[in-house]
Short mmCIF file of C-alpha atoms and ligand atoms in Angstrom, two decimals:
data_model
loop_
_atom_site.label_atom_id
_atom_site.label_comp_id
_atom_site.label_asym_id
_atom_site.label_seq_id
_atom_site.Cartn_x
_atom_site.Cartn_y
_atom_site.Cartn_z
CA MET O 1 9.95 -15.94 12.88
CA ASP O 2 7.04 -17.33 10.73
CA ARG O 3 7.86 -18.37 6.67
CA ILE O 4 5.79 -19.97 3.99
CA ALA O 5 6.31 -22.74 1.96
CA ILE O 6 4.96 -23.27 -1.54
CA THR O 7 4.60 -26.29 -3.49
CA GLY O 8 5.23 -25.49 -7.00
CA GLY O 9 3.01 -27.06 -10.02
CA ALA O 10 -0.71 -26.30 -9.03
CA GLN O 11 -2.99 -24.41 -11.13
CA LEU O 12 -5.44 -21.80 -9.41
CA ASN O 13 -9.54 -22.44 -9.79
CA GLY O 14 -11.70 -20.62 -7.63
CA GLU O 15 -12.36 -17.25 -6.32
CA ILE O 16 -10.74 -14.92 -4.38
CA PRO O 17 -12.87 -11.88 -2.44
CA ILE O 18 -10.57 -8.58 -2.62
CA SER O 19 -10.20 -6.97 0.85
CA GLY O 20 -10.35 -3.42 1.97
CA ALA O 21 -7.30 -1.64 0.63
CA LYS O 22 -4.37 -1.14 3.00
CA ASN O 23 -3.15 2.23 1.89
CA SER O 24 -6.73 4.02 1.61
CA ALA O 25 -7.81 2.62 5.44
CA ILE O 26 -4.59 3.94 7.01
CA LYS O 27 -5.13 7.43 5.76
CA LEU O 28 -8.72 7.04 6.51
CA MET O 29 -7.62 5.67 10.13
CA ALA O 30 -5.60 8.76 10.67
CA ALA O 31 -8.66 10.73 9.31
CA SER O 32 -10.36 9.97 12.69
CA LEU O 33 -7.65 12.33 14.65
CA LEU O 34 -10.07 15.24 12.88
CA THR O 35 -12.85 14.74 15.37
CA ASP O 36 -14.56 13.91 18.15
CA GLU O 37 -17.16 12.05 17.07
CA PRO O 38 -17.10 7.79 16.09
CA LEU O 39 -15.44 7.07 12.49
CA ARG O 40 -17.20 3.81 11.53
CA LEU O 41 -14.69 2.43 8.79
CA THR O 42 -16.50 -1.21 6.78
CA ASN O 43 -14.70 -3.11 4.29
CA MET O 44 -11.99 -2.69 6.94
CA PRO O 45 -8.78 -5.07 5.72
CA ARG O 46 -7.06 -7.15 9.12
CA LEU O 47 -3.73 -6.55 8.83
CA ALA O 48 -0.37 -5.79 10.71
CA ASP O 49 -0.09 -2.43 9.47
CA THR O 50 -3.94 -1.11 10.40
CA ARG O 51 -3.39 -2.55 13.44
CA PHE O 52 0.05 -1.22 14.32
CA LEU O 53 -1.54 2.26 13.34
CA GLY O 54 -4.62 1.50 15.45
CA LYS O 55 -2.22 0.43 18.39
CA LEU O 56 -0.53 4.71 17.79
CA LEU O 57 -4.36 5.95 17.45
CA THR O 58 -4.90 4.24 20.98
CA ARG O 59 -1.55 6.49 22.44
CA LEU O 60 -2.30 9.73 20.82
CA GLY O 61 -6.08 9.06 22.62
CA ALA O 62 -8.47 7.11 20.22
CA SER O 63 -10.54 3.97 21.18
CA VAL O 64 -10.05 1.42 18.30
CA ASP O 65 -13.08 -1.15 18.29
CA GLU O 66 -12.60 -4.00 15.79
CA LYS O 67 -15.79 -5.97 15.18
CA THR O 68 -17.97 -8.19 12.44
CA GLY O 69 -20.63 -5.81 11.31
CA ASP O 70 -23.37 -6.47 8.58
CA GLN O 71 -21.01 -5.48 5.86
CA GLY O 72 -17.74 -7.81 7.10
CA ALA O 73 -14.90 -6.44 9.35
CA GLU O 74 -15.06 -2.37 10.26
CA THR O 75 -13.52 -0.53 12.66
CA VAL O 76 -14.79 2.33 14.74
CA LEU O 77 -12.55 5.02 16.02
CA HIS O 78 -13.46 7.44 18.16
CA VAL O 79 -11.06 10.41 19.71
CA PRO O 80 -12.79 12.22 22.16
CA GLU O 81 -10.20 14.66 23.00
CA ILE O 82 -6.13 14.45 21.82
CA VAL O 83 -4.45 13.14 25.32
CA SER O 84 -1.18 13.27 23.41
CA ALA O 85 -0.09 14.60 20.37
CA ILE O 86 3.50 12.96 20.49
CA ALA O 87 3.92 10.29 18.04
CA PRO O 88 7.49 8.17 19.15
CA TYR O 89 10.15 6.57 16.92
CA ASP O 90 9.36 3.19 17.66
CA LEU O 91 5.78 3.44 16.63
CA VAL O 92 6.84 5.74 13.55
CA ARG O 93 9.81 3.54 12.43
CA GLN O 94 8.21 0.51 11.93
CA MET O 95 5.59 2.09 9.63
CA ARG O 96 6.16 5.12 7.75
CA ALA O 97 2.64 6.36 6.76
CA SER O 98 2.24 6.86 10.51
CA PHE O 99 3.50 10.13 9.70
CA ASN O 100 0.64 11.03 8.54
CA VAL O 101 -0.71 11.73 11.98
CA LEU O 102 1.09 15.01 12.11
CA GLY O 103 -1.32 16.92 9.73
CA PRO O 104 -4.38 16.11 11.93
CA LEU O 105 -2.72 16.39 15.49
CA VAL O 106 -1.73 20.06 14.49
CA ALA O 107 -5.04 20.72 12.83
CA ARG O 108 -7.10 19.64 15.71
CA THR O 109 -4.55 20.60 18.48
CA GLY O 110 -2.24 23.43 17.05
CA GLN O 111 0.93 21.30 18.01
CA ALA O 112 2.19 17.82 17.68
CA LYS O 113 5.73 15.94 17.78
CA VAL O 114 6.30 13.67 15.45
CA SER O 115 9.17 11.33 14.69
CA LEU O 116 10.80 11.50 10.95
CA PRO O 117 10.19 8.25 9.53
CA GLY O 118 13.67 7.67 8.32
CA GLY O 119 14.44 5.83 4.86
CA CYS O 120 13.56 1.98 3.96
CA THR O 121 14.13 -0.72 1.84
CA ILE O 122 12.95 0.29 -1.47
CA GLY O 123 14.46 4.04 -1.16
CA ALA O 124 15.52 7.12 1.07
CA ARG O 125 11.60 8.09 0.57
CA PRO O 126 12.22 11.83 2.72
CA VAL O 127 9.19 13.78 3.82
CA ASP O 128 10.20 16.85 2.58
CA LEU O 129 7.11 17.74 0.56
CA HIS O 130 4.91 16.78 3.59
CA LEU O 131 6.74 19.69 5.59
CA GLN O 132 6.76 22.73 3.08
CA ALA O 133 2.99 21.78 2.54
CA LEU O 134 2.43 21.62 6.19
CA GLU O 135 4.41 25.20 6.46
CA ALA O 136 2.44 26.41 3.60
CA LEU O 137 -0.42 25.81 5.83
CA GLY O 138 0.76 27.99 8.42
CA ALA O 139 2.59 25.80 10.72
CA LYS O 140 6.17 26.51 12.04
CA ILE O 141 8.17 23.06 11.38
CA ASP O 142 11.23 22.85 13.56
CA LEU O 143 13.59 19.82 13.35
CA HIS O 144 15.60 18.30 16.20
CA GLU O 145 16.63 15.02 17.65
CA GLY O 146 14.85 12.83 14.63
CA TYR O 147 11.92 14.47 15.65
CA VAL O 148 9.14 17.21 13.78
CA PHE O 149 7.70 19.69 16.18
CA ALA O 150 5.07 21.20 14.29
CA GLN O 151 3.22 24.15 15.96
CA ALA O 152 0.01 26.46 14.93
CA PRO O 153 -1.10 27.89 17.71
CA ARG O 154 -4.23 29.91 16.21
CA GLY O 155 -4.81 26.84 13.52
CA LEU O 156 -3.92 26.56 10.11
CA LYS O 157 -4.33 28.71 7.51
CA GLY O 158 -5.39 28.22 3.79
CA ALA O 159 -3.17 28.60 1.21
CA GLU O 160 -2.18 27.73 -2.29
CA ILE O 161 0.43 24.95 -2.95
CA THR O 162 2.08 23.48 -6.04
CA PHE O 163 3.79 20.19 -5.32
CA PRO O 164 7.11 20.19 -7.29
CA PHE O 165 6.20 16.80 -8.18
CA VAL O 166 3.73 13.67 -7.81
CA SER O 167 3.81 12.50 -4.06
CA VAL O 168 0.90 10.08 -2.79
CA GLY O 169 1.55 10.68 1.01
CA ALA O 170 2.04 14.33 0.97
CA THR O 171 -1.24 15.10 -1.16
CA GLU O 172 -3.16 12.84 1.34
CA HIS O 173 -1.32 14.74 4.05
CA ALA O 174 -1.76 18.02 2.78
CA LEU O 175 -5.25 17.09 2.53
CA LEU O 176 -5.66 16.25 6.26
CA ALA O 177 -4.37 19.31 7.31
CA ALA O 178 -6.16 21.56 5.03
CA VAL O 179 -9.78 20.10 5.90
CA LEU O 180 -9.72 22.50 9.21
CA ALA O 181 -7.65 25.33 8.17
CA LYS O 182 -9.25 28.96 7.97
CA GLY O 183 -10.38 29.74 4.41
CA VAL O 184 -9.42 28.02 1.04
CA THR O 185 -6.49 25.49 0.09
CA VAL O 186 -5.85 24.94 -3.50
CA LEU O 187 -3.40 22.03 -4.24
CA HIS O 188 -1.61 22.12 -7.51
CA ASN O 189 -0.16 18.55 -9.25
CA CYS O 190 -1.51 16.15 -6.91
CA ALA O 191 -1.32 12.76 -7.06
CA CYS O 192 -4.36 11.03 -8.77
CA GLU O 193 -4.35 7.74 -6.94
CA PRO O 194 -7.82 5.93 -5.92
CA GLU O 195 -7.18 6.30 -2.18
CA ILE O 196 -6.95 9.95 -2.17
CA GLY O 197 -10.30 10.07 -3.99
CA ASP O 198 -11.24 7.55 -1.24
CA LEU O 199 -10.26 9.89 1.77
CA ALA O 200 -11.96 12.79 0.11
CA GLU O 201 -14.99 11.19 0.14
CA CYS O 202 -14.93 9.55 3.76
CA LEU O 203 -13.68 13.62 4.65
CA ASN O 204 -16.86 14.81 3.33
CA LYS O 205 -19.17 12.46 4.75
CA MET O 206 -17.20 14.00 7.90
CA GLY O 207 -18.30 17.48 7.10
CA ALA O 208 -15.21 18.54 4.82
CA LYS O 209 -15.75 20.73 1.78
CA VAL O 210 -13.14 18.84 -0.41
CA GLU O 211 -13.48 19.02 -4.65
CA GLY O 212 -11.52 17.89 -7.21
CA ALA O 213 -9.63 14.58 -5.47
CA GLY O 214 -8.49 12.34 -8.17
CA THR O 215 -7.48 15.03 -10.37
CA PRO O 216 -4.06 16.83 -10.23
CA THR O 217 -6.05 20.19 -8.27
CA ILE O 218 -7.77 19.84 -5.23
CA THR O 219 -9.82 22.44 -3.68
CA ILE O 220 -10.40 22.36 0.03
CA THR O 221 -12.86 24.76 1.36
CA GLY O 222 -11.85 24.80 5.28
CA VAL O 223 -14.64 24.13 8.26
CA ALA O 224 -14.27 24.95 11.96
CA LYS O 225 -15.45 21.39 12.87
CA LEU O 226 -15.64 17.59 11.34
CA GLY O 227 -18.29 15.44 12.52
CA GLY O 228 -18.25 11.58 12.44
CA ALA O 229 -19.54 9.32 9.65
CA THR O 230 -19.25 5.88 8.22
CA HIS O 231 -17.73 4.80 5.04
CA SER O 232 -16.65 1.88 3.32
CA VAL O 233 -13.02 1.24 2.28
CA ILE O 234 -12.30 1.05 -1.25
CA PRO O 235 -11.09 -2.46 -2.37
CA ASP O 236 -7.16 -2.98 -2.58
CA ARG O 237 -6.10 -2.44 -6.54
CA ILE O 238 -2.68 -4.05 -5.32
CA GLU O 239 -4.33 -6.90 -3.64
CA MET O 240 -6.31 -7.54 -6.77
CA GLY O 241 -3.39 -6.66 -9.41
CA THR O 242 -1.43 -9.34 -7.12
CA TYR O 243 -3.95 -12.42 -7.33
CA ALA O 244 -4.61 -11.23 -11.18
CA VAL O 245 -0.37 -12.18 -11.65
CA ALA O 246 -0.94 -15.05 -9.80
CA ALA O 247 -3.22 -16.46 -11.91
CA ALA O 248 -1.99 -15.61 -14.82
CA MET O 249 1.21 -17.10 -13.44
CA ALA O 250 0.11 -20.30 -12.39
CA GLY O 251 -2.65 -21.05 -15.14
CA GLY O 252 -6.29 -21.71 -14.49
CA GLU O 253 -9.37 -19.71 -14.06
CA VAL O 254 -9.96 -17.29 -11.17
CA ARG O 255 -12.44 -15.17 -10.31
CA LEU O 256 -11.61 -11.88 -8.45
CA THR O 257 -14.52 -10.25 -6.61
CA ASN O 258 -15.27 -7.20 -4.29
CA SER O 259 -13.13 -5.14 -6.74
CA ARG O 260 -12.79 -2.74 -9.31
CA PRO O 261 -10.75 -3.90 -12.30
CA GLY O 262 -10.96 -0.73 -13.81
CA LEU O 263 -8.62 0.72 -11.03
CA ILE O 264 -5.62 -1.80 -12.31
CA ASP O 265 -6.39 -0.88 -16.07
CA ALA O 266 -2.68 -0.63 -16.87
CA LEU O 267 -1.91 -4.13 -15.24
CA LEU O 268 -4.81 -6.00 -16.83
CA LYS O 269 -4.08 -4.57 -20.19
CA LYS O 270 -0.23 -6.26 -20.18
CA ILE O 271 -1.89 -9.40 -18.69
CA GLU O 272 -3.41 -9.25 -21.61
CA GLU O 273 -0.56 -8.53 -23.95
CA ALA O 274 1.24 -11.37 -22.51
CA GLY O 275 -1.30 -13.73 -23.32
CA ALA O 276 -3.73 -14.36 -20.48
CA GLY O 277 -7.46 -13.92 -20.85
CA VAL O 278 -9.21 -10.93 -19.02
CA THR O 279 -13.07 -10.68 -18.54
CA GLU O 280 -14.49 -7.88 -16.31
CA THR O 281 -17.92 -9.04 -14.47
CA ALA O 282 -19.51 -6.71 -12.36
CA ASP O 283 -17.77 -6.62 -9.63
CA GLY O 284 -14.53 -7.70 -10.79
CA VAL O 285 -12.51 -9.94 -13.27
CA ILE O 286 -11.70 -13.36 -14.50
CA ILE O 287 -8.31 -14.38 -15.29
CA LYS O 288 -7.85 -17.25 -17.29
CA ARG O 289 -4.82 -19.05 -18.98
CA ASN O 290 -4.82 -22.39 -20.64
CA GLY O 291 -1.68 -24.08 -21.29
CA SER O 292 0.14 -22.29 -23.48
CA ARG O 293 3.38 -20.32 -22.20
CA LEU O 294 2.84 -16.47 -21.61
CA ASN O 295 4.69 -13.56 -24.11
CA ALA O 296 7.09 -11.04 -22.43
CA VAL O 297 6.08 -7.91 -22.43
CA ASP O 298 7.75 -4.65 -21.33
CA VAL O 299 6.25 -2.35 -18.42
CA GLU O 300 7.22 1.23 -16.72
CA THR O 301 5.93 2.14 -13.85
CA GLY O 302 4.10 5.53 -13.35
CA VAL O 303 1.74 7.38 -11.11
CA TYR O 304 -1.90 6.50 -11.67
CA PRO O 305 -3.20 5.63 -13.82
CA GLY O 306 0.28 4.34 -15.20
CA PHE O 307 1.50 0.52 -13.96
CA ALA O 308 1.62 0.98 -10.38
CA THR O 309 4.70 0.52 -8.63
CA ASP O 310 3.58 -1.58 -5.88
CA LEU O 311 2.82 -4.57 -8.81
CA GLN O 312 6.43 -4.32 -10.45
CA ALA O 313 8.05 -7.13 -8.20
CA GLN O 314 4.93 -9.20 -8.84
CA PHE O 315 4.96 -8.43 -12.86
CA MET O 316 8.34 -9.05 -12.74
CA SER O 317 7.73 -12.69 -11.39
CA LEU O 318 5.26 -13.64 -13.99
CA MET O 319 8.05 -12.32 -16.55
CA THR O 320 10.43 -14.91 -15.32
CA THR O 321 8.84 -18.00 -17.16
CA ALA O 322 7.72 -15.60 -20.38
CA LYS O 323 8.67 -16.37 -23.68
CA GLY O 324 11.33 -14.09 -24.48
CA GLU O 325 13.21 -10.86 -22.97
CA SER O 326 10.95 -7.99 -20.88
CA ARG O 327 12.25 -4.89 -19.94
CA ILE O 328 10.66 -3.05 -16.53
CA ARG O 329 11.40 0.05 -15.97
CA GLU O 330 11.26 1.32 -12.10
CA THR O 331 10.17 5.34 -12.37
CA ILE O 332 8.97 6.19 -8.64
CA PHE O 333 11.36 4.62 -6.27
CA GLU O 334 15.32 4.46 -7.08
CA ASN O 335 15.50 1.26 -5.15
CA ARG O 336 12.66 -1.19 -5.76
CA PHE O 337 14.55 -4.38 -7.33
CA MET O 338 15.49 -5.98 -4.02
CA HIS O 339 13.16 -9.04 -5.35
CA VAL O 340 15.84 -9.55 -8.18
CA PRO O 341 18.78 -11.30 -6.27
CA GLU O 342 15.66 -13.69 -4.80
CA LEU O 343 14.31 -14.35 -8.12
CA ALA O 344 17.72 -15.31 -9.47
CA ARG O 345 17.84 -17.52 -6.41
CA LEU O 346 14.42 -19.46 -8.08
CA GLY O 347 16.65 -19.64 -11.20
CA ALA O 348 15.79 -16.64 -12.83
CA ASP O 349 17.89 -14.34 -15.55
CA ILE O 350 17.29 -11.05 -14.53
CA SER O 351 20.17 -8.23 -14.67
CA VAL O 352 19.42 -4.70 -13.46
CA SER O 353 21.05 -1.43 -14.91
CA GLY O 354 19.75 1.73 -13.37
CA GLY O 355 16.45 1.77 -12.83
CA GLU O 356 15.79 -1.18 -15.58
CA ALA O 357 16.16 -4.46 -15.15
CA VAL O 358 16.17 -7.01 -18.12
CA VAL O 359 14.12 -10.31 -17.30
CA ARG O 360 15.19 -13.21 -20.12
CA GLY O 361 11.79 -15.56 -19.61
CA VAL O 362 13.65 -19.09 -18.62
CA GLU O 363 10.96 -22.64 -18.93
CA GLN O 364 11.51 -23.44 -15.66
CA LEU O 365 12.23 -21.84 -12.29
CA GLU O 366 13.46 -24.34 -9.54
CA GLY O 367 12.37 -24.25 -5.66
CA ALA O 368 14.58 -22.54 -2.75
CA GLU O 369 14.68 -20.97 0.09
CA VAL O 370 14.37 -17.15 -0.08
CA MET O 371 14.16 -14.24 1.97
CA ALA O 372 11.21 -11.18 2.02
CA THR O 373 12.80 -7.94 1.74
CA ASP O 374 9.71 -5.55 1.71
CA LEU O 375 5.40 -6.12 1.37
CA ARG O 376 5.47 -6.38 -2.29
CA ALA O 377 8.78 -8.04 -3.12
CA SER O 378 7.93 -10.84 -0.48
CA VAL O 379 4.45 -11.66 -2.37
CA SER O 380 6.28 -11.35 -5.63
CA LEU O 381 8.47 -14.95 -3.84
CA VAL O 382 5.28 -16.20 -3.52
CA ILE O 383 4.05 -16.05 -6.96
CA ALA O 384 7.13 -17.79 -8.67
CA GLY O 385 6.62 -20.38 -5.77
CA LEU O 386 3.43 -21.06 -7.53
CA VAL O 387 5.57 -22.49 -10.54
CA ALA O 388 9.03 -23.45 -9.36
CA ARG O 389 9.96 -27.31 -9.09
CA GLY O 390 9.56 -28.28 -5.65
CA GLU O 391 9.23 -26.20 -2.75
CA THR O 392 10.05 -22.64 -2.37
CA VAL O 393 10.32 -21.61 1.44
CA VAL O 394 9.96 -17.84 1.86
CA SER O 395 11.23 -16.29 5.15
CA ARG O 396 10.91 -12.74 6.85
CA ILE O 397 7.53 -13.07 6.04
CA TYR O 398 6.29 -10.57 8.50
CA HIS O 399 6.15 -8.06 5.46
CA LEU O 400 3.95 -10.13 3.74
CA ASP O 401 1.58 -9.59 6.92
CA ARG O 402 1.40 -5.92 6.54
CA GLY O 403 -0.55 -5.89 4.05
CA PHE O 404 -2.30 -9.12 2.49
CA GLU O 405 -4.85 -10.32 4.12
CA ARG O 406 -5.24 -14.39 4.96
CA LEU O 407 -3.20 -15.08 1.93
CA GLU O 408 -1.95 -18.83 2.58
CA GLU O 409 -6.04 -19.35 2.50
CA LYS O 410 -7.03 -17.36 -0.20
CA LEU O 411 -5.12 -18.84 -2.49
CA GLY O 412 -5.43 -21.86 -0.73
CA ASN O 413 -8.61 -22.07 -1.55
CA CYS O 414 -8.28 -22.22 -5.30
CA GLY O 415 -5.57 -24.99 -5.12
CA ALA O 416 -2.64 -23.53 -4.43
CA GLN O 417 -0.06 -25.50 -2.27
CA VAL O 418 0.86 -22.95 0.46
CA ARG O 419 1.60 -23.91 4.12
CA ARG O 420 2.59 -21.17 7.06
CA ILE O 421 5.60 -22.54 8.84
CA HIS O 422 5.66 -21.00 12.42
CA GLY O 423 8.26 -20.26 14.52
CA GLU O 424 12.31 -19.76 14.55
CA PRO O 425 13.89 -21.23 11.29
CA ASP O 426 16.74 -23.28 12.34
CA GLU O 427 19.74 -21.68 13.33
CA LEU O 428 23.11 -23.04 11.50
C1 EPZ V 1 2.34 5.45 -1.43
O1 EPZ V 1 3.91 5.53 -0.67
C2 EPZ V 1 2.54 4.30 -1.13
N1 EPZ V 1 2.29 4.03 0.68
C3 EPZ V 1 3.56 3.24 -1.59
O2 EPZ V 1 3.02 1.80 -1.31
C4 EPZ V 1 3.31 3.11 -3.41
O3 EPZ V 1 4.52 2.54 -4.02
C5 EPZ V 1 3.55 4.71 -3.54
O4 EPZ V 1 2.39 5.86 -2.66
C6 EPZ V 1 3.64 4.92 -5.05
O5 EPZ V 1 2.23 4.57 -5.33
C7 EPZ V 1 1.13 4.09 1.49
O6 EPZ V 1 0.33 4.48 0.58
C8 EPZ V 1 0.97 4.13 3.00
P1 EPZ V 1 4.96 8.93 -2.67
P2 EPZ V 1 4.08 7.24 -0.79
O7 EPZ V 1 5.05 9.86 -1.57
O8 EPZ V 1 3.17 8.38 -0.38
C9 EPZ V 1 9.70 11.05 -2.91
C10 EPZ V 1 3.11 -0.32 -0.18
O9 EPZ V 1 3.70 -1.22 -1.03
N2 EPZ V 1 8.94 11.44 -2.12
O10 EPZ V 1 4.13 8.97 -3.62
O11 EPZ V 1 5.41 7.46 0.74
C11 EPZ V 1 9.48 9.29 -2.72
O12 EPZ V 1 10.81 8.94 -1.94
C12 EPZ V 1 3.75 1.07 -0.46
O13 EPZ V 1 2.22 -0.28 -0.03
C13 EPZ V 1 10.21 12.52 -1.52
O14 EPZ V 1 11.15 13.15 -2.47
O15 EPZ V 1 4.85 7.49 -1.97
C14 EPZ V 1 9.68 8.57 -3.71
O16 EPZ V 1 10.67 8.37 -4.67
C15 EPZ V 1 5.06 0.88 -0.74
N3 EPZ V 1 9.72 13.88 -1.06
C16 EPZ V 1 8.45 9.63 -4.44
O17 EPZ V 1 8.32 10.84 -4.24
C17 EPZ V 1 8.65 13.51 0.30
O18 EPZ V 1 8.02 14.43 0.73
C18 EPZ V 1 6.99 8.94 -4.71
O19 EPZ V 1 6.49 8.70 -3.28
C19 EPZ V 1 7.83 12.44 -0.61
C20 EPZ V 1 8.14 11.59 -1.72
#
């Protein structure tokens, strides 16, 4: 298994172009199941997760053509017919978002068999809201032997659905299913994350009638058929936020381009409050810090436009060397502090009680061997490694490869001492 080694101490100076959003790209790819015409996605990130979903979609009947066009990396997905409406455990287990093929498969073919995704390191992550939404749209849902069997032989029907709490995945799943349902669907208490607006925009280009995406109430007027479209994936706000934190941590001046700083307002305010410079530009933001130590600030994660849970681990890293004590509250996932013991191996002083971590800033971290536990946790260790004395080696970086495109190259181009070590770690 590959590892990443970081030699701490180098400032970051230069430019980092932000890729298309992973969490948008994978839902957009699932949307290709809704039409027999090609869907062309530009500004596509090249990640383990997108490759992985491509594999599942191929199994279901898609051709997935990755190429470099005039606007950079693009993927053309074409599903002339669904050759199998079964998503097996092996494929869904490895990436939860694969579960979102259920809705489009039922909407297009009237039936599907999709494995339940199971839990993951950041929490139990059930899919009850997804299933309730599909049931409300008229699908008959049965659970057997770890699989969801969904049937709607006469098609889905529009419905009024109120989510009991906000869920990104359930909002997107209901949207993906309702676009081909007969009649009008109104979704209440929806997630407002920018990736939902991106999905709705793409669906509308395909001929869907979706209004209100990005607000708590979304209205979908079902259509009989969707067609092909070309859509550019929204910039990855979590990647942008991650590099903003990395720049604030290492010091120097980094310009993040091809991005939209408005998508991470909550984070940028906190970075400024901590003492780093934040300047918005036409296509991104410049993060600058020279010399002085940052101040500790508190954060609490929340649904969009709140502070993203996907940036919590990175911000905790930043606080490990800040002056004072920072309180970090996680409100979205019940077990998203797996990075804490690993940061402690680097010398961080953090205690966790329930959903709150208290980080007491130390003057200096020390390089060590650490282990990635999930995607965002793993990048928080790389960020800590940027300032730790000596070498930090992060293992299990397959997590990192799921969501960060060419990370070593992007950081390395700004002066970071980061290298990938290929192969198995030495056995004891
Ligand atoms: C999406 O996960 C993202 N994943 C996550 O990013 C992100 O952390 C999360 O939204 C919150 O912003 C993708 O887009 C692929 P939720 P999702 O449904 O949709 C509970 C990353 O690192 N819940 O909004 O799964 C759930 O357990 C990943 O890129 C139910 O109880 O998040 C959680 O506590 C990690 N029942 C809360 O709701 C349900 O049916 C919010 O989850 C659905 C969710």
